[in-house]
């Protein structure tokens, strides 16, 4: 256990404002949830370490603000990131569109090893009141498959899938060290390259 | 009331309501703290309660698009803002600038409640942005324009002047939707609220945390060490480091050691770089230029080279952005309007842990592995805490800033300064009034010696005071103490301070960029119930007052107690300066205001105090404050 290699991974959360980026991170890092989460200004930096089977991953998480006025500063936060979680609110089609545009923007950056995850947040609401769901999980899954993303519906409130999301990312991260070679990153990049033109579908 | 060049003819504004049952003030809320819900987003411009609010503030584009409103949902104010911009445009077409309009509306209402003051409209134009205040508080146009200026500074601090360019380019630009949405407009709300409670907002000053000078010096040295050694100094873009608490600023250090050298010299304020009429031609640069920009702007005249307005807006941004507090570390673009209104600087913000919170101490990154999913939940989320802000013009400065933070924190902890500051803050926190209020630095009953007017309720006529040092951009005021414990009385006193402050003739600031009006607006509002007199003639008891303060008209003005390192006091302003004394008696208090060569003192005394006694108390208080200055103000 103690001999596992520790790798650092910069992870950035992107998405429309109010999608629940900060709530996801807070749930993951501190195990907390607040009904009223103040909007983030700029970006918050948090760290959390997780252990997966072959490595200990120390996430350096950039929880960015969703407001559009910060958009031009986003590259500052996602530059050099090893992973990105693009968050949307399953009640809001526009936040899903925004998520897609984030995906496109990240694809344009051409970081072949970037692990991208799509998170449909606030899934607990759909469980209680299905009529509030506006973005279909299948639709999102299809989009994710098409673009080589890894998709999960999460709920920061109930903590459903939150840790899974991060652990899955930790597993998918390309292992730089020779002792732990992993093919995941390569596969993703191949997909990403081929799928790029299709992302115009919306 | 001073409808100078305002055209009351444009009163089609349809806002002349008769506001039924007017006496109700906003519902009481405890604790008294601004909260986004106080923006009342559900109200529209036809909503009776909206119309009744006493202190409206608006930011609209000159095309009439609402950008922000203190009360009500911006989207439901279209009618009002259209009328507002029509008025502004109507006057502007004649080549005049609208300053203020005596507003419409009845003074008394049908229900026979207490008569109400009609609203007045005060307007400040900044390029394509129109800022307006519609108030029934009796604040003078000059005071309101100063506040609107600060509001504009906060807007620029959020968005840079790029917002002006965008609005100039296209009047259809949806600045509100694109730029101010998502809760960031709450920053403007807190500021508008703070303007009532923090005299610094209209005095252009911030409240320093009282600290023994050697502590403060250590703090400043630690900050500068982080800025220079770790972040690479001004050459690498490092700008300033600020150590602040909930209500005060503990220390400010500039990466450039020369900045602010002349702060203690009575220099006139410099023209700020952004208040020039919207020159929409300057290109947006992502980051401000290096340290070189500073010299050209000649902004060295304030303490630590930081314009007080920049300190106020930066602190407001940091304090009211709750996300800063709840996160370990944040990195956010901020604009310091008086440094570079066109570009963002980047602020690293971290709340430092004091040992009563959690002993864990060391920087959070260094915790390996086993930290479970819900370890470390701080209880310090609500209150207190010492906040470190490191500002750099480089957008890549986060790693360096994080390192600098670790170093600063380590130094402060080693010296025990963090805990001392926290203890100071705790000892400061007032017992009976929570929430937003004047950031008091001392307590009259406890800290002020009896000889200087301290003591309990019955023991001294001294009720309250505000002591301002314009060259430092700082002021000191005591916490409220009995009998001033009602919010209403406190507010009334603050408004009195404000009125007197703005009615004084002073050399400072010699150029008030927020207002082209001459400073002299004799008796600015109809509110002054008391007699106000200019009692500066020789032979009056106030001659003694001046004598006591040792203000001579010679070059060495105000050379009382030291603490300032700025040596020579420039004599250049001595001819210009116009010392004034204001004495006024009303039901609640006797107010004595004095503008000296490099300080201003406003003292509220028991209403039964005789003039001679008032002057004597004021004199002794002033002498004491001068002597204590090194500990009260950040001067090192």
mmCIF file with all atom_site columns, C-alpha atoms in Angstrom, chain B residues 214-215 217-219 221-222 408-421:
data_model
loop_
_atom_site.group_PDB
_atom_site.id
_atom_site.type_symbol
_atom_site.label_atom_id
_atom_site.label_alt_id
_atom_site.label_comp_id
_atom_site.label_asym_id
_atom_site.label_entity_id
_atom_site.label_seq_id
_atom_site.pdbx_PDB_ins_code
_atom_site.Cartn_x
_atom_site.Cartn_y
_atom_site.Cartn_z
_atom_site.occupancy
_atom_site.B_iso_or_equiv
_atom_site.pdbx_formal_charge
_atom_site.auth_seq_id
_atom_site.auth_comp_id
_atom_site.auth_asym_id
_atom_site.auth_atom_id
_atom_site.pdbx_PDB_model_num
ATOM 1  C CA . UNK B 1 214 ? 6.396  46.188 15.875 1.00 0.00 ? 214 UNK B CA 1
ATOM 2  C CA . UNK B 1 215 ? 3.806  43.526 15.160 1.00 0.00 ? 215 UNK B CA 1
ATOM 3  C CA . UNK B 1 217 ? 6.084  45.831 10.935 1.00 0.00 ? 217 UNK B CA 1
ATOM 4  C CA . UNK B 1 218 ? 6.676  42.125 11.183 1.00 0.00 ? 218 UNK B CA 1
ATOM 5  C CA . UNK B 1 219 ? 3.510  41.465 9.233  1.00 0.00 ? 219 UNK B CA 1
ATOM 6  C CA . UNK B 1 221 ? 7.977  42.402 6.406  1.00 0.00 ? 221 UNK B CA 1
ATOM 7  C CA . UNK B 1 222 ? 6.564  38.901 6.100  1.00 0.00 ? 222 UNK B CA 1
ATOM 8  C CA . UNK B 1 408 ? 4.130  34.158 5.029  1.00 0.00 ? 408 UNK B CA 1
ATOM 9  C CA . UNK B 1 409 ? 1.934  31.882 7.062  1.00 0.00 ? 409 UNK B CA 1
ATOM 10 C CA . UNK B 1 410 ? 4.905  30.119 8.517  1.00 0.00 ? 410 UNK B CA 1
ATOM 11 C CA . UNK B 1 411 ? 6.571  33.376 9.479  1.00 0.00 ? 411 UNK B CA 1
ATOM 12 C CA . UNK B 1 412 ? 3.428  34.773 11.000 1.00 0.00 ? 412 UNK B CA 1
ATOM 13 C CA . UNK B 1 413 ? 2.820  31.598 12.914 1.00 0.00 ? 413 UNK B CA 1
ATOM 14 C CA . UNK B 1 414 ? 6.352  31.379 14.164 1.00 0.00 ? 414 UNK B CA 1
ATOM 15 C CA . UNK B 1 415 ? 6.132  34.896 15.483 1.00 0.00 ? 415 UNK B CA 1
ATOM 16 C CA . UNK B 1 416 ? 2.754  34.161 16.972 1.00 0.00 ? 416 UNK B CA 1
ATOM 17 C CA . UNK B 1 417 ? 1.304  36.983 14.964 1.00 0.00 ? 417 UNK B CA 1
ATOM 18 C CA . UNK B 1 418 ? -1.607 35.094 13.531 1.00 0.00 ? 418 UNK B CA 1
ATOM 19 C CA . UNK B 1 419 ? -2.937 34.297 16.944 1.00 0.00 ? 419 UNK B CA 1
ATOM 20 C CA . UNK B 1 420 ? -2.280 37.776 18.168 1.00 0.00 ? 420 UNK B CA 1
ATOM 21 C CA . UNK B 1 421 ? -4.182 39.233 15.280 1.00 0.00 ? 421 UNK B CA 1
#
